[in-house]
Amino acid sequence: MSVLTHRAYWRWSAGVQCARLPATMTPLAFTLLTTATTGSYRLGGVLTAVYVAAEMASAVPLARLPDRVGVARGLTGLLLLAAAGFALLTVAASAHAPDAVLLGLVVVPGAAASASSGGFRTLLADVVDDDQLPRAVSLDAVVLECVLVGGPALVALFALAGPLPPLAAMTVAYLLAAALVPRRVGVHHRAEVADDVPPRPLTGCLPWLCCAFTVGLLLSTIEVAPLPLVHRLGAPDPAAPAVIAVLSGASIAGSLLCAWRGKTGDPRLFLAGLAAGGLVLAADLGWPGLVGSLTLIGGCTGPLVAATSVNLQRLLPKNRRSAGFSLSFTVQACGFGLGSLAVGVLPLSLAPLFGVASAAIAAGMLAADTLRRTATPRSSPPN
């Protein structure tokens, strides 16, 4: 059955997008809330930082819960806890609770929702067959781009009724995600990694974790710096959104191409594209160089993310997948944070070079892993 006509896949997709939506809404929602209640946006920034820190610190430890009690059951419980956390935060904000109380309450939804991406990604293996997995992951990347844009837009819409409705909307989003968690799935054909086979966290998974880190590192160089990128070319502030538009459009096109082919391709080729795009971006070659680098980086991002996800699926034992995928998303977030830091403290011409170096390292690790596997008997699933 094609993914496009697969009802279980689209139910899964609706659930995972609802779970992702609050994370895209929190920065603007928290800023609007604190500006309305305190007259300053600064507390909103601190709330966002605490929320993200809780997510990153809790992602891998809490992902072990779904692995142990069952992914559907554990994921549903965590999503309901996240919804309760945002509900309490809404009540506290409406009662004008002290700043310290708000900071403490925001930890609850941040931590509870931290394993949702890993849990939903684990359930995808129970929704589609192996041969449909690259297409399913690529389509998910396309929908994710829409969620990234739609989250802040929804906040702006709900904020017309006041600063609290966006928080209530995030509560509802988590409740919908919990209701949409797939619980009954059919039998699908795949090559599973036996639970009693020791995992290869370093030799097998590390190259793919490095790929995830590279994506976050290089994308943040662009997404955090659209203003300086256009200022470098003498363009005004209104030109900055065009940078994100070109990058997102190229990413969507790359993911759609991967979905149409139904194959992930050679990840080393996509890493080479990221490295070349980063070098052109750093070289400051005018508008042609900027547009070309954005197109190349965006076009390679979607297929590389799909290749990383599919290969981690094949390497991780079933009873460790939620934790493994959560680790992957956390590593990518760390890359995004470090890339943002590089933009803040380094000249714009140097910041992309860290992503270039990371891409080269990831490609070398994949090549070394391929040589190692071809030189020894194949006792574990192929990449």
Short mmCIF file of C-alpha atoms in Angstrom, two decimals:
data_model
loop_
_atom_site.label_atom_id
_atom_site.label_comp_id
_atom_site.label_asym_id
_atom_site.label_seq_id
_atom_site.Cartn_x
_atom_site.Cartn_y
_atom_site.Cartn_z
CA MET A 1 0.00 0.00 0.00
CA SER A 2 1.30 3.46 -0.93
CA VAL A 3 2.01 5.86 1.91
CA LEU A 4 -0.22 8.45 0.23
CA THR A 5 -3.26 6.19 0.66
CA HIS A 6 -2.19 4.66 3.98
CA ARG A 7 -4.78 5.74 6.59
CA ALA A 8 -2.68 4.52 9.52
CA TYR A 9 0.28 6.61 8.31
CA TRP A 10 -1.77 9.79 8.10
CA ARG A 11 -3.20 9.15 11.56
CA TRP A 12 0.36 8.76 12.80
CA SER A 13 1.38 11.92 10.94
CA ALA A 14 -1.48 13.93 12.48
CA GLY A 15 -0.44 12.73 15.93
CA VAL A 16 3.24 13.55 15.57
CA GLN A 17 2.50 17.00 14.11
CA CYS A 18 0.21 17.78 17.05
CA ALA A 19 3.01 16.71 19.39
CA ARG A 20 5.52 18.90 17.55
CA LEU A 21 3.27 21.95 17.30
CA PRO A 22 3.70 23.26 20.90
CA ALA A 23 7.49 23.38 20.54
CA THR A 24 7.11 25.69 17.54
CA MET A 25 4.60 27.84 19.42
CA THR A 26 6.37 28.29 22.75
CA PRO A 27 8.92 31.05 21.88
CA LEU A 28 6.31 33.50 20.59
CA ALA A 29 3.61 32.38 23.04
CA PHE A 30 5.86 32.84 26.07
CA THR A 31 7.08 36.20 24.79
CA LEU A 32 3.54 37.49 24.23
CA LEU A 33 2.45 36.17 27.63
CA THR A 34 5.21 37.83 29.65
CA THR A 35 5.05 41.07 27.65
CA ALA A 36 1.35 41.32 28.43
CA THR A 37 1.71 40.44 32.13
CA THR A 38 5.05 42.05 33.04
CA GLY A 39 5.64 44.58 30.27
CA SER A 40 8.92 42.87 29.29
CA TYR A 41 9.73 40.09 26.85
CA ARG A 42 12.80 38.97 28.83
CA LEU A 43 10.97 36.53 31.08
CA GLY A 44 9.52 34.95 27.94
CA GLY A 45 13.03 34.27 26.69
CA VAL A 46 13.96 32.70 30.01
CA LEU A 47 10.82 30.53 29.98
CA THR A 48 11.70 29.33 26.48
CA ALA A 49 15.26 28.54 27.53
CA VAL A 50 14.05 26.55 30.54
CA TYR A 51 11.54 24.67 28.37
CA VAL A 52 14.23 23.72 25.83
CA ALA A 53 16.72 22.79 28.55
CA ALA A 54 14.12 20.50 30.16
CA GLU A 55 13.47 18.89 26.78
CA MET A 56 17.14 18.19 26.06
CA ALA A 57 17.96 16.98 29.57
CA SER A 58 15.00 14.60 29.75
CA ALA A 59 14.75 13.28 26.19
CA VAL A 60 16.93 10.18 26.49
CA PRO A 61 16.14 9.21 30.13
CA LEU A 62 12.37 9.54 29.67
CA ALA A 63 12.46 7.73 26.32
CA ARG A 64 13.40 4.59 28.22
CA LEU A 65 9.90 4.56 29.73
CA PRO A 66 8.12 3.82 26.41
CA ASP A 67 10.78 1.21 25.63
CA ARG A 68 10.01 -0.56 28.90
CA VAL A 69 6.22 -0.29 29.29
CA GLY A 70 5.29 -0.25 25.61
CA VAL A 71 5.76 2.63 23.21
CA ALA A 72 2.07 3.46 22.72
CA ARG A 73 1.25 3.32 26.43
CA GLY A 74 4.33 5.22 27.56
CA LEU A 75 4.02 7.86 24.84
CA THR A 76 0.35 8.47 25.62
CA GLY A 77 1.13 8.93 29.31
CA LEU A 78 3.90 11.42 28.61
CA LEU A 79 1.74 13.43 26.21
CA LEU A 80 -1.07 13.61 28.77
CA LEU A 81 1.43 14.78 31.38
CA ALA A 82 2.64 17.49 28.97
CA ALA A 83 -0.96 18.59 28.42
CA ALA A 84 -1.50 18.76 32.18
CA GLY A 85 1.68 20.81 32.53
CA PHE A 86 0.50 23.42 30.03
CA ALA A 87 -2.95 23.46 31.64
CA LEU A 88 -1.37 24.22 35.02
CA LEU A 89 0.82 26.87 33.42
CA THR A 90 -2.27 28.50 31.88
CA VAL A 91 -4.06 28.56 35.24
CA ALA A 92 -0.99 29.94 37.02
CA ALA A 93 -0.50 32.66 34.41
CA SER A 94 -4.18 33.65 34.64
CA ALA A 95 -3.76 33.94 38.42
CA HIS A 96 -0.66 36.15 37.99
CA ALA A 97 1.60 33.64 39.75
CA PRO A 98 5.16 34.72 40.61
CA ASP A 99 7.87 34.34 37.98
CA ALA A 100 9.53 31.51 39.91
CA VAL A 101 6.30 29.49 39.81
CA LEU A 102 6.00 29.91 36.05
CA LEU A 103 9.63 28.86 35.59
CA GLY A 104 9.03 25.76 37.69
CA LEU A 105 5.82 24.81 35.90
CA VAL A 106 7.30 25.12 32.42
CA VAL A 107 9.70 22.30 33.24
CA VAL A 108 6.81 19.81 33.39
CA PRO A 109 5.60 20.05 29.76
CA GLY A 110 9.15 20.48 28.49
CA ALA A 111 10.37 17.30 30.16
CA ALA A 112 7.20 15.27 29.55
CA ALA A 113 7.12 15.98 25.82
CA SER A 114 10.83 15.44 25.35
CA ALA A 115 10.51 11.79 24.29
CA SER A 116 7.52 12.32 21.99
CA SER A 117 9.53 12.58 18.77
CA GLY A 118 11.47 9.42 19.54
CA GLY A 119 8.32 7.58 20.58
CA PHE A 120 6.37 8.54 17.47
CA ARG A 121 9.33 7.69 15.24
CA THR A 122 9.51 4.26 16.88
CA LEU A 123 5.81 3.69 16.21
CA LEU A 124 6.32 4.50 12.53
CA ALA A 125 8.01 1.11 12.17
CA ASP A 126 4.71 -0.48 13.20
CA VAL A 127 2.69 1.61 10.79
CA VAL A 128 4.49 1.12 7.44
CA ASP A 129 6.58 -1.61 5.86
CA ASP A 130 10.34 -1.28 5.47
CA ASP A 131 10.09 -0.58 1.75
CA GLN A 132 7.79 2.38 2.48
CA LEU A 133 9.93 3.81 5.27
CA PRO A 134 12.09 6.21 3.18
CA ARG A 135 8.97 7.62 1.52
CA ALA A 136 7.16 7.94 4.86
CA VAL A 137 10.08 9.75 6.52
CA SER A 138 10.49 12.10 3.55
CA LEU A 139 6.80 13.03 3.50
CA ASP A 140 6.98 13.66 7.24
CA ALA A 141 9.84 16.10 6.64
CA VAL A 142 7.64 18.03 4.19
CA VAL A 143 4.75 18.24 6.65
CA LEU A 144 7.18 19.28 9.39
CA GLU A 145 8.18 22.35 7.35
CA CYS A 146 4.53 23.38 7.34
CA VAL A 147 4.31 22.91 11.13
CA LEU A 148 7.40 25.07 11.67
CA VAL A 149 5.71 27.89 9.80
CA GLY A 150 2.21 27.22 11.13
CA GLY A 151 3.11 27.21 14.83
CA PRO A 152 3.98 30.91 15.16
CA ALA A 153 1.09 31.79 12.84
CA LEU A 154 -1.35 30.00 15.15
CA VAL A 155 0.07 31.86 18.14
CA ALA A 156 -0.49 35.17 16.39
CA LEU A 157 -4.07 34.12 15.58
CA PHE A 158 -4.96 32.94 19.09
CA ALA A 159 -3.22 35.95 20.64
CA LEU A 160 -5.92 38.17 19.13
CA ALA A 161 -8.11 36.89 21.97
CA GLY A 162 -5.44 37.52 24.63
CA PRO A 163 -2.12 36.08 25.90
CA LEU A 164 -3.62 32.92 27.45
CA PRO A 165 -5.39 31.23 24.49
CA PRO A 166 -2.05 30.19 22.87
CA LEU A 167 -1.18 28.25 26.05
CA ALA A 168 -4.60 26.62 26.03
CA ALA A 169 -4.11 25.72 22.37
CA MET A 170 -0.85 23.94 23.22
CA THR A 171 -2.71 21.96 25.89
CA VAL A 172 -5.27 20.88 23.29
CA ALA A 173 -2.51 19.96 20.82
CA TYR A 174 -0.96 17.52 23.29
CA LEU A 175 -4.39 16.03 24.08
CA LEU A 176 -5.01 15.47 20.38
CA ALA A 177 -1.55 13.92 19.99
CA ALA A 178 -2.29 11.50 22.84
CA ALA A 179 -5.62 10.55 21.24
CA LEU A 180 -3.94 9.92 17.86
CA VAL A 181 -1.14 7.67 19.14
CA PRO A 182 -1.35 4.45 17.04
CA ARG A 183 -2.34 1.54 19.26
CA ARG A 184 -3.55 -1.15 16.87
CA VAL A 185 -1.37 -1.82 13.87
CA GLY A 186 -1.07 -4.65 11.40
CA VAL A 187 1.78 -7.02 10.69
CA HIS A 188 4.50 -5.46 8.55
CA HIS A 189 7.48 -6.96 6.79
CA ARG A 190 10.84 -5.83 8.09
CA ALA A 191 14.24 -7.09 9.12
CA GLU A 192 14.23 -6.63 12.88
CA VAL A 193 17.26 -6.44 15.12
CA ALA A 194 16.81 -9.08 17.79
CA ASP A 195 16.48 -7.71 21.30
CA ASP A 196 19.19 -10.06 22.54
CA VAL A 197 21.71 -8.84 19.95
CA PRO A 198 24.10 -6.34 21.57
CA PRO A 199 23.63 -2.90 19.98
CA ARG A 200 26.50 -1.12 18.23
CA PRO A 201 26.12 2.36 19.67
CA LEU A 202 29.58 3.53 18.63
CA THR A 203 30.56 1.65 15.51
CA GLY A 204 27.07 1.53 14.05
CA CYS A 205 25.11 4.53 15.29
CA LEU A 206 27.80 7.15 15.81
CA PRO A 207 28.22 8.06 12.10
CA TRP A 208 24.48 8.62 11.81
CA LEU A 209 24.39 10.68 15.00
CA CYS A 210 27.16 12.79 13.46
CA CYS A 211 24.94 13.26 10.39
CA ALA A 212 22.12 14.50 12.64
CA PHE A 213 24.54 16.85 14.40
CA THR A 214 25.73 18.22 11.04
CA VAL A 215 22.19 19.00 9.91
CA GLY A 216 21.46 20.98 13.07
CA LEU A 217 24.82 22.75 13.01
CA LEU A 218 24.63 23.93 9.40
CA LEU A 219 20.93 24.80 9.38
CA SER A 220 21.27 26.99 12.45
CA THR A 221 24.00 28.96 10.67
CA ILE A 222 21.33 30.06 8.21
CA GLU A 223 18.12 30.11 10.23
CA VAL A 224 19.61 32.20 13.04
CA ALA A 225 21.37 34.64 10.69
CA PRO A 226 19.01 35.68 7.88
CA LEU A 227 19.42 39.37 8.78
CA PRO A 228 23.25 39.45 8.71
CA LEU A 229 23.25 37.36 5.54
CA VAL A 230 21.17 39.91 3.64
CA HIS A 231 22.89 42.86 5.32
CA ARG A 232 26.20 41.50 4.04
CA LEU A 233 24.82 41.96 0.54
CA GLY A 234 23.47 45.43 1.24
CA ALA A 235 19.82 44.37 1.30
CA PRO A 236 17.23 45.78 3.74
CA ASP A 237 15.60 43.89 6.63
CA PRO A 238 12.48 42.86 4.65
CA ALA A 239 14.71 40.65 2.47
CA ALA A 240 15.56 38.37 5.41
CA PRO A 241 12.45 36.14 5.16
CA ALA A 242 13.47 35.29 1.59
CA VAL A 243 16.50 33.46 3.00
CA ILE A 244 14.29 31.13 5.04
CA ALA A 245 11.84 30.79 2.16
CA VAL A 246 14.54 29.60 -0.27
CA LEU A 247 16.00 27.21 2.32
CA SER A 248 12.59 25.74 3.24
CA GLY A 249 11.52 25.48 -0.40
CA ALA A 250 14.68 23.61 -1.33
CA SER A 251 14.29 21.32 1.68
CA ILE A 252 10.70 20.51 0.71
CA ALA A 253 11.76 19.83 -2.88
CA GLY A 254 14.55 17.51 -1.73
CA SER A 255 12.22 15.60 0.57
CA LEU A 256 9.55 15.29 -2.14
CA LEU A 257 12.13 13.95 -4.57
CA CYS A 258 13.25 11.39 -1.99
CA ALA A 259 9.61 10.44 -1.35
CA TRP A 260 8.94 10.07 -5.08
CA ARG A 261 11.98 7.82 -5.55
CA GLY A 262 11.23 5.82 -2.40
CA LYS A 263 14.96 5.46 -1.71
CA THR A 264 17.36 7.32 0.55
CA GLY A 265 20.37 7.40 -1.76
CA ASP A 266 24.02 7.71 -0.76
CA PRO A 267 24.30 9.85 2.38
CA ARG A 268 27.90 10.72 1.57
CA LEU A 269 26.67 12.52 -1.54
CA PHE A 270 24.31 14.64 0.54
CA LEU A 271 27.06 15.38 3.06
CA ALA A 272 29.26 16.53 0.18
CA GLY A 273 26.42 18.81 -0.93
CA LEU A 274 26.13 20.28 2.56
CA ALA A 275 29.87 20.86 2.71
CA ALA A 276 29.92 22.52 -0.73
CA GLY A 277 26.94 24.70 0.19
CA GLY A 278 28.60 25.74 3.44
CA LEU A 279 31.81 26.70 1.64
CA VAL A 280 29.90 28.83 -0.88
CA LEU A 281 27.94 30.46 1.94
CA ALA A 282 31.15 31.32 3.77
CA ALA A 283 32.82 32.67 0.60
CA ASP A 284 30.29 35.54 0.21
CA LEU A 285 29.82 35.26 -3.57
CA GLY A 286 26.92 37.70 -3.81
CA TRP A 287 23.29 36.90 -4.42
CA PRO A 288 24.01 34.00 -6.81
CA GLY A 289 26.26 32.43 -4.20
CA LEU A 290 23.72 32.93 -1.41
CA VAL A 291 20.79 31.50 -3.37
CA GLY A 292 22.92 28.64 -4.71
CA SER A 293 24.22 27.70 -1.27
CA LEU A 294 20.73 27.85 0.28
CA THR A 295 19.34 25.67 -2.51
CA LEU A 296 22.14 23.13 -2.19
CA ILE A 297 21.97 22.93 1.61
CA GLY A 298 18.19 22.75 1.69
CA GLY A 299 18.01 20.20 -1.11
CA CYS A 300 20.45 17.86 0.64
CA THR A 301 18.98 18.23 4.12
CA GLY A 302 15.74 16.30 3.59
CA PRO A 303 17.35 13.24 1.94
CA LEU A 304 20.11 13.14 4.58
CA VAL A 305 17.57 13.27 7.40
CA ALA A 306 15.65 10.42 5.74
CA ALA A 307 18.82 8.34 5.31
CA THR A 308 19.79 8.92 8.95
CA SER A 309 16.35 7.94 10.22
CA VAL A 310 16.09 4.80 8.08
CA ASN A 311 19.55 3.54 8.99
CA LEU A 312 19.07 4.15 12.70
CA GLN A 313 15.85 2.15 12.35
CA ARG A 314 17.88 -0.79 11.05
CA LEU A 315 20.60 -0.54 13.66
CA LEU A 316 18.63 -0.01 16.87
CA PRO A 317 17.16 -3.05 18.65
CA LYS A 318 13.39 -2.73 18.99
CA ASN A 319 13.52 -2.41 22.77
CA ARG A 320 15.90 0.58 22.54
CA ARG A 321 14.45 2.55 19.64
CA SER A 322 12.64 5.28 21.55
CA ALA A 323 15.81 6.11 23.46
CA GLY A 324 17.91 5.86 20.30
CA PHE A 325 15.73 8.16 18.22
CA SER A 326 15.38 10.59 21.12
CA LEU A 327 19.17 10.69 21.35
CA SER A 328 19.33 11.46 17.63
CA PHE A 329 16.91 14.38 17.95
CA THR A 330 18.79 15.66 21.00
CA VAL A 331 22.12 15.50 19.15
CA GLN A 332 20.59 17.47 16.27
CA ALA A 333 19.31 20.06 18.73
CA CYS A 334 22.77 20.32 20.26
CA GLY A 335 24.18 20.96 16.80
CA PHE A 336 21.60 23.68 16.27
CA GLY A 337 22.54 25.30 19.58
CA LEU A 338 26.26 25.24 18.84
CA GLY A 339 25.67 26.63 15.36
CA SER A 340 23.63 29.46 16.86
CA LEU A 341 26.46 30.17 19.28
CA ALA A 342 28.95 30.24 16.41
CA VAL A 343 26.86 32.85 14.60
CA GLY A 344 26.78 34.94 17.76
CA VAL A 345 30.49 34.97 18.53
CA LEU A 346 32.27 34.50 15.18
CA PRO A 347 32.45 36.46 11.93
CA LEU A 348 29.74 35.41 9.49
CA SER A 349 32.31 34.09 7.04
CA LEU A 350 33.64 31.59 9.62
CA ALA A 351 30.44 30.25 11.19
CA PRO A 352 29.47 27.93 8.27
CA LEU A 353 32.90 26.29 8.29
CA PHE A 354 32.03 24.33 11.42
CA GLY A 355 29.16 22.71 9.53
CA VAL A 356 31.51 22.00 6.62
CA ALA A 357 33.99 20.31 8.95
CA SER A 358 31.23 18.29 10.62
CA ALA A 359 29.95 17.11 7.22
CA ALA A 360 33.44 16.00 6.25
CA ILE A 361 33.87 14.11 9.54
CA ALA A 362 30.49 12.40 9.15
CA ALA A 363 31.33 11.35 5.57
CA GLY A 364 34.67 9.96 6.74
CA MET A 365 33.00 8.02 9.55
CA LEU A 366 30.46 6.52 7.13
CA ALA A 367 33.23 5.53 4.72
CA ALA A 368 35.26 3.95 7.52
CA ASP A 369 32.19 2.08 8.79
CA THR A 370 31.52 0.75 5.28
CA LEU A 371 35.11 -0.48 4.94
CA ARG A 372 34.95 -2.12 8.36
CA ARG A 373 31.74 -3.97 7.52
CA THR A 374 32.97 -5.16 4.16
CA ALA A 375 36.20 -6.42 5.71
CA THR A 376 34.40 -8.56 8.32
CA PRO A 377 31.55 -11.10 8.13
CA ARG A 378 28.18 -9.36 8.18
CA SER A 379 26.74 -10.24 11.58
CA SER A 380 24.47 -7.24 11.92
CA PRO A 381 21.99 -5.44 9.70
CA PRO A 382 23.48 -3.36 6.88
CA ASN A 383 23.32 0.39 6.78
#
